[in-house]
Amino acid sequence: MARIGVFLCYCGTNIGGVVNIPRVAEAAKAMPEVVFVQDNKYTCSEPGQLEIRNAIVDNSLDRVVIGCCSPRMHEKTYRKAVESAGLNPYLLEIANLREHCSWVHGDDKERATSKAIELVKMAVAKVSRHESLFPKEVPVTKRALVIGGGVAGIQAALDIANSGYEVVLVEKQPTIGGRMSQLDKTFPTLDCSACILTPKMVDVAQHPNIRLITCAQVSKIKGFVGNFEIDILRRAKKVDETICTGCGVCMTKCLVRTPSEFDLGMRDRSAIYIPFPQAIPLKAVIDTEHCGHFQYLKARQEGKDVPDCNICQQTCPAEAVRYEEEDEIITERFGAIVVATGFKTFDHSAYGEFGSGRYPDVISSLQLERLMSASGPTSGEILRPSDKTHPKTVVFVSCVGSRDDNKGRSYCSKICCMYMAKQSIMLKEHDPDVQSYIFYIDIRAGGKDFDEFAQRAQDEYGVLYLRGRISKIVQDGKKLIVYGEDSLLGHPVQIPADMVVLATGVEPNDGAPELAQILNVSYDTHNFFVEAHPKLRPVETQTDGIFLAGCAVGPRDIPESVAHGSAAAVKVTALFSRDTLTTDPMVSTIDQMRCVGCLACAEVCPFNAIEPQVLRDGRVVASVNESLCKGCGLCVATCRSGCANLKGFTLQQLLAEVNSLWR
Amino acid sequence: MPGAYAYYPGCTQESSAKEYGESTKLVCEELGIELHEIDGWTCCGASSAHTTNHLLSVALPTRDLQAAQEMDMPVAVICAMCYSRLKYASHELRDPKTLALVNEVIEKDFQNTTQVLHLLEILDKERIPVRKSLKRLKVVCYYGCILARPKKVTQFDDEENPQIMDRLVSNLGATSIDWGFKTECCGASLTLSRRDLVRDLSHRVLVAAKQAGADCIVVACPMCHSNLDMQQEGIAQQHGDQADMPIIYFTQLVGLSLGLSTEQLMFDRHFVDPRPMLREKGVI
Amino acid sequence: MTTTTVTPSVSREFLLEVQQQSQQNILRCYQCGKCSAGCPLAYAMDLSPRRVMRAVQLGLADYVLGCTSIWICVSCETCSVRCPREIDIARVMESLRMISIDKGFSPAEKEVETFHRVFLDVIEKRGRAFETELVASYSMGGLGTLKTSIANISLLPGMISKGKMALAPPNASGVDEVKKIFAKVREIEQRKTSGGSE
Amino acid sequence: MAVEFEPKIVGFLCNWCSYAGADMAGTSRLCYPSNIRIIRVPCSGRVDPLIIIKSFQRGADGVLIAGCHPGDCHYTEGNYYARRRFAMLAPFLEYTGIERERFRVEWVSAAEGKRFSNVVTSFTDQIAKLGPRQARIGKEELV
């Protein structure tokens, strides 16, 4: 026989004003196994908690029911109070007499009171079937994996490393730096993007706690928070990066020319290449798709005769070229993961009305960044791609691939309004004769000094803003005719332009949903990763130990990405500040004697927490990894043999609640 | 594979676009494409029904589709307006309630399984035995507004930059020039009521074609043809510049490459006579 | 200029009528102006398509039903296929024309409305469009203005000499069915309007 | 009629959305009929059809399940399983003689206090109209 104590809270008049507490107390005394009943003005107050503690000790209570506010409010508080009396904190049940009774039945005190009695009865019935539960302690591997080496990932890696923990930074491209390394200037301060980013990139390379793996991606994950085991697929660079000095001789010798990804096709690169002069690591890689040697190998396999090329291998002063190098899988253990896979810009070929990329002088905003960059294809001179002349009339078009359901992109990309202002200002700085026009729908300039900056573009630099989305661009000789409406004027307008810049929107990088599936974290319809809570847990995921940073979550600017990188780093270091982790004990259990090994439970488990286990007699049964289980109970409702149960919400406990209503 | 089709000529074939209808018949005969004219076909309602009465605009083309259903052949259409109206009707009739209502109106049992094809779509799958190459001819293809639009209804081709007619003329040996006015509107049904606007719009198209360096404009719609060809004199009066731009149906171009004569293809019926240009380019 | 009074009751009623008729959610329009930027005829309209949409959002029935834009629109669908909010604007224009006829508005572009009426009359009578009769009855029936009539008639000799005008009317055996369709559509519409008052 | 029918309704509410939604109804003081008895579960996907059958067997006049809106599940997909499971259960209940109207599945978010109050009110009215349960499943004894 259990010894249950019932504590009833008046909550001032919140409960007591509607529910007749003395009558509830009277009824409680008659309930089975109840040996003690007490009421209190405010149970949650310091003296209220003390009374519970004393009552437990004085009356040797072994179960506690508190009739008070919602358990979502004070369950933790009361668990502590119960624990302080030497009782297991999970031997407590709360009857919600406030939110679910007095506050919603204030119009009928009589009915409210009888409902309160039943709510207490249900809690008593349930608590008598409670068991002591004990959280588990698991050790933490204090190493972090950061996926993505853009500015958000760099920031997260540096912050974690500076806190004294080891970091592995994995980057898909041959270099870190991300989108920011492609930019010329940054808004609204106009400081040079490379000047502020490259020192950080160098810090990453030189930090004793950071190991950088480029040309690599995560291919598999096992384990759980504190103890992830991760496979990293490192694609062969065909160059030994421990020997390559980054001298660049190979690039001058290579015979192949193919459009540079870094310069968005506005310049060619060799097949063995370093993406840009400030790349980290400053090591060459071979693009096997275009390299003459690998085309020779492929042709030979197909029985065709193509001349071989190994000029880079022959001329490399350091003898670093390794054609035979293979892809490899690196398996490592980590305690936490930061996902910072970043973004790419919308591909404007989806807009047939803007020429689908047919007009050479209709370029994307990121291409304009490369044109403006001193290290870009034109050494910072702004020349139109078609005839290398200086454009004098430039039209900017906002929301290309943003706020357009027609193109499956309903969201605002957030950064375009500001970078258009920046680019139009920079055009004027480059050439005072340039007149820029910006077609916008709304100017979204929320941010420190943002609106002032957009205004400055207009009143100091003479940029003309026209409110309206354009509908068509037509090539007319050397001019591009832009058809729009000035919606403030209410008239159609057309502008003969020398160059058109499409402000292409932000979208998640390729491979984001595949990575999300590997990591088992959620992503939205646009393939952005989803935060655990959009406001209060912006860098966490629903999976413990996996954090998010930067544009992988949604469009954001540089300072925000940096802040989110740091925020994710803080979450990681907070996790690493402990030697062990406590896990919630309200998890699933499997009665392995009754389990038939159908593993339907494993199939439905959203957290891959159930795995087959082979018993000594050869029988296969389900087994719950308590560190992974989140206690949703999906397996329990799925189990056909009734051997799965959920601690804290067992079938017996729920049935006891139901049954008590008719007892 | 040449096939058999239920042919829907459209009202203009009997008068203003007779050369379109005749060249279609000759070309299909040459290529072995069987066209069986739908018996007792009637008007699709054109833009007038579409503009003023929704139910009528679906019911009129459905009557013709129903007649084709009895022939158990896909429908071949040459007029872009008819094509658009027939396609639109099929699209609307996917809703069973609309189908039931329209069946009540036409007093028939139409199943809405009949396929509607523009002759361009049929020729696109055809290998054309070019007997006379048009290799010195530089053309722009003008699809007009409703052939490719809206794609969810017509399923015709890319709605902003269609290629099907460009592919065809390239196969004939001519050069098709990329230009920005492929799908711009010529003014369509305003021909009689607001001729001034039609002349503005058609003028834009003619000027763009001229700037693109085209010898002629190739069209697939009788209304585009009449607005661009018949109105050219009036356009010159209204805008002060003479385009002298021949407007040729794609069927006539195919006919030329198959070796048909200009008389057979009725070039004499054009307001802007294409024959001097064709002679200069060595096509005839 | 005048001040427009906007009240919930007025704006709701007309908006809902247009939405019902066109099957489009006009409130989705965020006034970007892409429709008007691409419309080949916007230059000739008194209200750009964007402003038509705005007026419907506010429920300004008289303002929009009396405008020339709805009659100048030729349903080329450029606006509809490019609308970033996926509204079929051409369909909204069509609905506004029908509502305007229903409500007895005198069309701001009388000629255009007349042409469509004459066209349908010819079809009902003959089953097919008979261009010669169309031009003749539109131009000479005193329906069009003198200027357009003369312009249209001036084309006739050329057309006839080029053989572009058939002299004999078309002979469509389906004409009886077409007549029935017209009658039936009228009957259904009658049923609808009287059904509403039942 | 001497005594007015007082239906007894059991409600299984997921902890993250609907239970919080019911709390929100309380915080907003939105009154609703007092016939519902709420049982907290971690997820609507935890609710075993067995518990529902047992509730009816014990004498419940109606059973309400409420969980997060599809797509919003705290455990990413529990409510999808719940939805499918209960779509299967409803015809079975009908087969055993329990009217389909006595069993309802609703999605209520943590912010939808008003919605929760509306759901309970309309469900209670619906059960009251149906009257006391006629069909009985097996022997209504304690399990």
CSV table of C-alpha atoms in Angstrom, one decimal, chain A residues 37-393:
chain,number,residue,atom,x,y,z
A,37,VAL,CA,-4.4,15.9,2.8
A,38,GLN,CA,-3.5,19.5,3.3
A,39,ASP,CA,-4.5,22.8,1.7
A,40,ASN,CA,-2.4,25.9,1.3
A,41,LYS,CA,-2.9,29.5,0.1
A,42,TYR,CA,0.1,29.3,-2.2
A,43,THR,CA,1.8,25.9,-2.5
A,44,CYS,CA,4.5,27.2,-4.8
A,45,SER,CA,5.7,29.7,-2.3
A,46,GLU,CA,8.8,29.1,-0.2
A,47,PRO,CA,6.7,28.2,2.9
A,48,GLY,CA,4.3,26.2,0.8
A,49,GLN,CA,7.1,24.0,-0.5
A,50,LEU,CA,8.5,23.7,3.0
A,51,GLU,CA,5.1,22.4,4.2
A,52,ILE,CA,5.1,19.7,1.5
A,53,ARG,CA,8.7,18.7,2.5
A,54,ASN,CA,7.8,18.5,6.2
A,55,ALA,CA,4.6,16.6,5.5
A,56,ILE,CA,6.4,14.0,3.5
A,57,VAL,CA,9.0,13.5,6.2
A,58,ASP,CA,6.5,13.7,9.2
A,59,ASN,CA,4.0,11.3,7.6
A,60,SER,CA,6.3,9.0,5.8
A,61,LEU,CA,4.6,9.8,2.5
A,62,ASP,CA,5.9,7.9,-0.5
A,63,ARG,CA,3.7,9.5,-3.2
A,64,VAL,CA,2.6,13.1,-3.7
A,65,VAL,CA,-0.3,14.7,-5.6
A,66,ILE,CA,-0.5,18.4,-5.8
A,67,GLY,CA,-3.7,20.1,-7.0
A,68,CYS,CA,-2.6,23.4,-8.3
A,69,CYS,CA,-1.7,25.2,-11.6
A,70,SER,CA,-0.7,23.5,-14.8
A,71,PRO,CA,2.3,21.1,-14.6
A,72,ARG,CA,3.8,23.0,-17.4
A,73,MET,CA,4.1,25.8,-14.9
A,74,HIS,CA,5.7,24.4,-11.7
A,75,GLU,CA,6.3,20.6,-12.2
A,76,LYS,CA,10.1,21.2,-12.0
A,77,THR,CA,9.7,23.3,-8.8
A,78,TYR,CA,7.7,20.6,-7.1
A,79,ARG,CA,9.9,17.8,-8.2
A,80,LYS,CA,12.8,19.6,-6.4
A,81,ALA,CA,10.6,20.1,-3.3
A,82,VAL,CA,9.8,16.4,-3.3
A,83,GLU,CA,13.4,15.5,-3.8
A,84,SER,CA,14.5,17.7,-0.9
A,85,ALA,CA,12.4,15.5,1.3
A,86,GLY,CA,14.3,12.5,0.2
A,87,LEU,CA,11.7,11.1,-2.1
A,88,ASN,CA,12.3,10.3,-5.8
A,89,PRO,CA,11.3,13.4,-7.7
A,90,TYR,CA,9.2,11.4,-10.2
A,91,LEU,CA,6.8,10.1,-7.5
A,92,LEU,CA,4.8,13.2,-8.0
A,93,GLU,CA,1.6,13.9,-10.0
A,94,ILE,CA,-0.1,17.2,-10.5
A,95,ALA,CA,-3.8,17.8,-10.9
A,96,ASN,CA,-4.4,20.9,-13.0
A,97,LEU,CA,-7.1,22.6,-11.0
A,98,ARG,CA,-6.4,26.1,-12.4
A,99,GLU,CA,-6.0,26.3,-16.2
A,100,HIS,CA,-8.1,23.3,-16.8
A,101,CYS,CA,-10.8,23.9,-14.1
A,102,SER,CA,-11.2,27.1,-12.1
A,103,TRP,CA,-10.2,29.4,-14.9
A,104,VAL,CA,-12.5,27.8,-17.5
A,105,HIS,CA,-15.5,26.9,-15.3
A,106,GLY,CA,-15.8,30.1,-13.3
A,107,ASP,CA,-19.4,30.3,-14.5
A,108,ASP,CA,-20.4,27.1,-12.5
A,109,LYS,CA,-18.7,26.7,-9.2
A,110,GLU,CA,-20.6,23.5,-8.3
A,111,ARG,CA,-19.6,21.7,-11.5
A,112,ALA,CA,-16.0,23.1,-11.1
A,113,THR,CA,-15.8,21.6,-7.7
A,114,SER,CA,-17.0,18.1,-8.7
A,115,LYS,CA,-14.6,18.2,-11.7
A,116,ALA,CA,-11.7,19.2,-9.4
A,117,ILE,CA,-12.5,16.2,-7.2
A,118,GLU,CA,-12.3,13.9,-10.2
A,119,LEU,CA,-9.1,15.5,-11.4
A,120,VAL,CA,-7.5,14.8,-8.0
A,121,LYS,CA,-8.9,11.3,-8.1
A,122,MET,CA,-7.3,10.7,-11.5
A,123,ALA,CA,-3.9,12.0,-10.2
A,124,VAL,CA,-4.1,9.8,-7.2
A,125,ALA,CA,-4.9,6.8,-9.3
A,126,LYS,CA,-2.0,7.5,-11.6
A,127,VAL,CA,0.6,8.4,-8.9
A,128,SER,CA,-0.1,5.1,-7.1
A,129,ARG,CA,1.4,3.4,-10.2
A,130,HIS,CA,4.4,5.7,-10.4
A,131,GLU,CA,7.9,4.3,-10.0
A,132,SER,CA,11.1,5.9,-9.0
A,133,LEU,CA,12.9,7.0,-12.1
A,134,PHE,CA,16.6,7.7,-12.3
A,135,PRO,CA,18.2,9.9,-15.0
A,136,LYS,CA,21.3,8.4,-16.6
A,137,GLU,CA,24.7,9.9,-16.8
A,138,VAL,CA,26.6,9.5,-20.1
A,139,PRO,CA,30.2,10.8,-20.8
A,140,VAL,CA,30.7,13.7,-23.2
A,141,THR,CA,33.3,13.6,-26.1
A,142,LYS,CA,34.5,17.1,-26.0
A,143,ARG,CA,35.2,17.6,-29.7
A,144,ALA,CA,33.0,19.5,-32.1
A,145,LEU,CA,32.3,19.1,-35.8
A,146,VAL,CA,31.5,22.2,-37.8
A,147,ILE,CA,30.0,21.6,-41.2
A,148,GLY,CA,30.5,24.5,-43.6
A,149,GLY,CA,33.4,27.0,-43.7
A,150,GLY,CA,31.5,30.2,-44.5
A,151,VAL,CA,31.7,33.1,-42.1
A,152,ALA,CA,29.1,31.5,-39.7
A,153,GLY,CA,31.0,28.2,-39.6
A,154,ILE,CA,34.4,30.0,-39.3
A,155,GLN,CA,33.0,32.0,-36.3
A,156,ALA,CA,31.6,28.9,-34.6
A,157,ALA,CA,34.8,27.0,-35.1
A,158,LEU,CA,37.0,29.8,-33.8
A,159,ASP,CA,34.8,30.4,-30.7
A,160,ILE,CA,34.7,26.7,-29.8
A,161,ALA,CA,38.4,26.4,-30.4
A,162,ASN,CA,39.2,29.4,-28.4
A,163,SER,CA,37.3,27.9,-25.5
A,164,GLY,CA,39.9,25.1,-25.5
A,165,TYR,CA,38.0,22.4,-27.3
A,166,GLU,CA,39.0,20.5,-30.4
A,167,VAL,CA,37.2,21.4,-33.6
A,168,VAL,CA,37.0,19.7,-37.0
A,169,LEU,CA,35.8,22.0,-39.7
A,170,VAL,CA,34.5,20.3,-42.8
A,171,GLU,CA,34.1,22.2,-46.1
A,172,LYS,CA,32.7,20.9,-49.3
A,173,GLN,CA,34.6,23.3,-51.5
A,174,PRO,CA,38.5,23.3,-51.9
A,175,THR,CA,38.6,26.5,-49.7
A,176,ILE,CA,36.8,28.0,-46.8
A,177,GLY,CA,35.4,31.5,-46.9
A,178,GLY,CA,32.0,30.9,-48.4
A,179,ARG,CA,29.9,33.5,-50.1
A,180,MET,CA,31.5,36.3,-48.1
A,181,SER,CA,34.9,35.7,-49.8
A,182,GLN,CA,33.2,36.4,-53.2
A,183,LEU,CA,31.9,39.8,-52.1
A,184,ASP,CA,33.6,43.1,-52.7
A,185,LYS,CA,32.3,45.5,-50.0
A,186,THR,CA,29.8,45.0,-47.2
A,187,PHE,CA,26.8,47.1,-46.3
A,188,PRO,CA,26.2,49.5,-44.6
A,189,THR,CA,29.7,50.4,-43.7
A,190,LEU,CA,31.3,49.6,-47.1
A,191,ASP,CA,34.3,47.9,-45.5
A,192,CYS,CA,36.1,45.5,-47.7
A,193,SER,CA,34.8,42.0,-47.4
A,194,ALA,CA,38.1,40.3,-48.0
A,195,CYS,CA,40.0,42.5,-45.6
A,196,ILE,CA,37.8,41.5,-42.7
A,197,LEU,CA,37.3,37.9,-43.7
A,198,THR,CA,40.8,36.7,-44.7
A,199,PRO,CA,42.4,37.3,-41.3
A,200,LYS,CA,39.7,35.0,-39.8
A,201,MET,CA,40.4,32.4,-42.5
A,202,VAL,CA,44.0,32.5,-41.6
A,203,ASP,CA,43.2,32.1,-37.9
A,204,VAL,CA,41.3,29.0,-38.7
A,205,ALA,CA,44.3,27.6,-40.6
A,206,GLN,CA,46.7,28.4,-37.8
A,207,HIS,CA,44.6,27.5,-34.8
A,208,PRO,CA,46.1,24.6,-32.9
A,209,ASN,CA,42.6,23.3,-31.9
A,210,ILE,CA,41.1,23.4,-35.4
A,211,ARG,CA,41.6,20.7,-38.1
A,212,LEU,CA,40.4,21.7,-41.5
A,213,ILE,CA,39.1,19.1,-44.0
A,214,THR,CA,38.2,20.6,-47.4
A,215,CYS,CA,36.6,18.9,-50.4
A,216,ALA,CA,34.7,16.9,-47.8
A,217,GLN,CA,31.2,16.2,-46.5
A,218,VAL,CA,29.4,14.3,-43.8
A,219,SER,CA,28.2,10.9,-45.2
A,220,LYS,CA,26.9,9.1,-42.1
A,221,ILE,CA,26.0,9.7,-38.5
A,222,LYS,CA,25.6,7.3,-35.5
A,223,GLY,CA,25.2,7.9,-31.8
A,224,PHE,CA,23.7,10.8,-29.9
A,225,VAL,CA,24.5,14.0,-28.1
A,226,GLY,CA,27.9,13.8,-26.5
A,227,ASN,CA,28.8,10.7,-28.5
A,228,PHE,CA,28.3,11.1,-32.2
A,229,GLU,CA,30.3,8.9,-34.5
A,230,ILE,CA,30.6,10.5,-37.9
A,231,ASP,CA,31.8,9.4,-41.3
A,232,ILE,CA,33.4,12.2,-43.3
A,233,LEU,CA,33.8,11.6,-47.0
A,234,ARG,CA,36.9,13.4,-48.3
A,235,ARG,CA,37.1,13.6,-52.1
A,236,ALA,CA,40.5,13.0,-53.6
A,237,LYS,CA,42.2,16.3,-54.4
A,238,LYS,CA,44.8,14.4,-56.5
A,239,VAL,CA,47.4,16.7,-54.9
A,240,ASP,CA,49.2,15.9,-51.6
A,241,GLU,CA,48.2,18.9,-49.5
A,242,THR,CA,51.0,18.3,-47.0
A,243,ILE,CA,53.5,18.9,-49.7
A,244,CYS,CA,51.8,21.4,-52.1
A,245,THR,CA,53.2,24.9,-51.4
A,246,GLY,CA,50.5,26.8,-53.3
A,247,CYS,CA,53.1,28.3,-55.6
A,248,GLY,CA,50.7,28.1,-58.5
A,249,VAL,CA,53.2,26.9,-61.2
A,250,CYS,CA,50.8,24.1,-62.1
A,251,MET,CA,48.0,26.6,-62.9
A,252,THR,CA,50.2,28.4,-65.4
A,253,LYS,CA,51.2,25.2,-67.1
A,254,CYS,CA,47.8,23.5,-67.2
A,255,LEU,CA,46.4,23.5,-70.8
A,256,VAL,CA,42.7,23.3,-69.8
A,257,ARG,CA,40.4,26.3,-69.4
A,258,THR,CA,37.0,26.0,-67.8
A,259,PRO,CA,34.7,28.6,-66.2
A,260,SER,CA,35.6,29.4,-62.7
A,261,GLU,CA,33.0,28.7,-60.1
A,262,PHE,CA,34.4,31.3,-57.8
A,263,ASP,CA,34.1,34.0,-60.4
A,264,LEU,CA,30.6,32.7,-61.5
A,265,GLY,CA,31.8,31.9,-65.0
A,266,MET,CA,33.1,35.4,-65.6
A,267,ARG,CA,36.7,34.1,-65.8
A,268,ASP,CA,38.3,30.8,-66.7
A,269,ARG,CA,40.4,28.7,-64.5
A,270,SER,CA,42.8,25.8,-65.1
A,271,ALA,CA,41.8,22.2,-64.3
A,272,ILE,CA,44.4,22.1,-61.5
A,273,TYR,CA,43.6,25.2,-59.5
A,274,ILE,CA,43.4,27.2,-56.4
A,275,PRO,CA,40.0,28.9,-56.3
A,276,PHE,CA,41.4,32.4,-55.4
A,277,PRO,CA,44.7,33.8,-54.2
A,278,GLN,CA,43.6,34.1,-50.6
A,279,ALA,CA,42.2,30.6,-50.4
A,280,ILE,CA,42.6,28.6,-47.2
A,281,PRO,CA,44.2,26.1,-47.5
A,282,LEU,CA,46.3,27.6,-50.2
A,283,LYS,CA,46.7,24.2,-51.9
A,284,ALA,CA,45.9,23.2,-55.5
A,285,VAL,CA,43.2,20.6,-56.4
A,286,ILE,CA,42.5,18.8,-59.6
A,287,ASP,CA,39.1,19.0,-61.1
A,288,THR,CA,39.0,15.5,-62.5
A,289,GLU,CA,36.0,16.2,-64.7
A,290,HIS,CA,38.0,18.6,-66.9
A,291,CYS,CA,41.6,17.5,-66.3
A,292,GLY,CA,43.3,16.2,-69.5
A,293,HIS,CA,44.9,13.3,-67.7
A,294,PHE,CA,41.6,12.0,-66.3
A,295,GLN,CA,39.9,12.5,-69.6
A,296,TYR,CA,42.6,10.4,-71.2
A,297,LEU,CA,42.0,7.7,-68.6
A,298,LYS,CA,38.3,7.8,-69.2
A,299,ALA,CA,38.7,7.7,-73.0
A,300,ARG,CA,41.1,4.8,-72.7
A,301,GLN,CA,38.5,2.9,-70.7
A,302,GLU,CA,36.0,3.5,-73.5
A,303,GLY,CA,38.6,2.3,-76.0
A,304,LYS,CA,39.1,5.7,-77.5
A,305,ASP,CA,42.5,7.2,-78.3
A,306,VAL,CA,43.1,10.6,-76.7
A,307,PRO,CA,46.6,12.1,-76.0
A,308,ASP,CA,47.6,11.9,-72.3
A,309,CYS,CA,48.5,15.0,-70.3
A,310,ASN,CA,50.5,15.1,-67.1
A,311,ILE,CA,52.1,18.5,-67.4
A,312,CYS,CA,51.2,19.5,-63.9
A,313,GLN,CA,52.9,16.4,-62.4
A,314,GLN,CA,56.0,17.0,-64.5
A,315,THR,CA,56.3,20.7,-63.6
A,316,CYS,CA,55.3,20.7,-60.0
A,317,PRO,CA,58.4,21.9,-58.1
A,318,ALA,CA,57.3,20.2,-55.0
A,319,GLU,CA,56.3,17.0,-56.8
A,320,ALA,CA,52.9,17.1,-55.0
A,321,VAL,CA,50.6,15.8,-57.7
A,322,ARG,CA,49.1,12.4,-57.0
A,323,TYR,CA,46.8,11.2,-59.8
A,324,GLU,CA,46.3,7.9,-58.0
A,325,GLU,CA,44.9,9.4,-54.8
A,326,GLU,CA,41.4,8.0,-53.9
A,327,ASP,CA,38.4,9.3,-52.0
A,328,GLU,CA,38.6,8.3,-48.3
A,329,ILE,CA,36.2,8.0,-45.4
A,330,ILE,CA,37.4,9.5,-42.2
A,331,THR,CA,35.5,8.3,-39.1
A,332,GLU,CA,35.7,10.4,-36.0
A,333,ARG,CA,33.8,10.9,-32.7
A,334,PHE,CA,32.3,14.2,-31.7
A,335,GLY,CA,30.2,15.5,-28.8
A,336,ALA,CA,28.4,18.2,-30.8
A,337,ILE,CA,27.7,19.3,-34.4
A,338,VAL,CA,27.3,22.8,-35.8
A,339,VAL,CA,25.5,22.9,-39.2
A,340,ALA,CA,26.5,26.0,-41.2
A,341,THR,CA,26.0,24.9,-44.8
A,342,GLY,CA,25.1,28.4,-46.0
A,343,PHE,CA,23.4,29.5,-49.1
A,344,LYS,CA,23.6,29.9,-52.9
A,345,THR,CA,21.9,32.5,-55.0
A,346,PHE,CA,18.8,31.8,-57.0
A,347,ASP,CA,19.4,30.7,-60.6
A,348,HIS,CA,17.7,33.4,-62.7
A,349,SER,CA,17.5,31.2,-65.8
A,350,ALA,CA,14.0,30.3,-64.4
A,351,TYR,CA,12.9,33.8,-65.6
A,352,GLY,CA,12.3,33.4,-69.3
A,353,GLU,CA,11.0,37.0,-69.4
A,354,PHE,CA,14.4,38.3,-68.3
A,355,GLY,CA,16.1,36.2,-71.0
A,356,SER,CA,16.9,33.0,-69.0
A,357,GLY,CA,20.6,34.0,-69.1
A,358,ARG,CA,20.5,34.6,-72.9
A,359,TYR,CA,21.5,38.2,-72.6
A,360,PRO,CA,25.2,38.6,-71.6
A,361,ASP,CA,24.7,42.0,-70.0
A,362,VAL,CA,21.9,40.7,-67.7
A,363,ILE,CA,24.0,39.6,-64.8
A,364,SER,CA,23.3,38.4,-61.2
A,365,SER,CA,24.2,40.6,-58.2
A,366,LEU,CA,26.9,38.1,-57.2
A,367,GLN,CA,28.5,38.4,-60.6
A,368,LEU,CA,28.5,42.2,-60.2
A,369,GLU,CA,30.4,41.6,-56.9
A,370,ARG,CA,33.0,39.8,-58.8
A,371,LEU,CA,33.2,42.6,-61.4
A,372,MET,CA,33.6,45.1,-58.6
A,373,SER,CA,36.3,43.2,-56.8
A,374,ALA,CA,39.8,44.3,-57.2
A,375,SER,CA,40.9,40.6,-57.4
A,376,GLY,CA,38.0,39.8,-59.8
A,377,PRO,CA,38.0,39.0,-63.5
A,378,THR,CA,38.3,42.6,-64.5
A,379,SER,CA,40.5,43.7,-61.7
A,380,GLY,CA,37.7,45.8,-60.3
A,381,GLU,CA,36.9,47.7,-63.5
A,382,ILE,CA,33.3,47.5,-64.2
A,383,LEU,CA,32.9,46.3,-67.8
A,384,ARG,CA,29.9,44.8,-69.4
A,385,PRO,CA,30.4,41.2,-70.3
A,386,SER,CA,29.3,41.5,-74.0
A,387,ASP,CA,31.7,44.2,-75.3
A,388,LYS,CA,33.9,45.2,-72.3
A,389,THR,CA,32.6,48.8,-72.3
A,390,HIS,CA,31.7,50.8,-69.2
A,391,PRO,CA,28.0,50.7,-68.6
A,392,LYS,CA,26.5,54.1,-67.9
A,393,THR,CA,22.9,53.2,-67.3
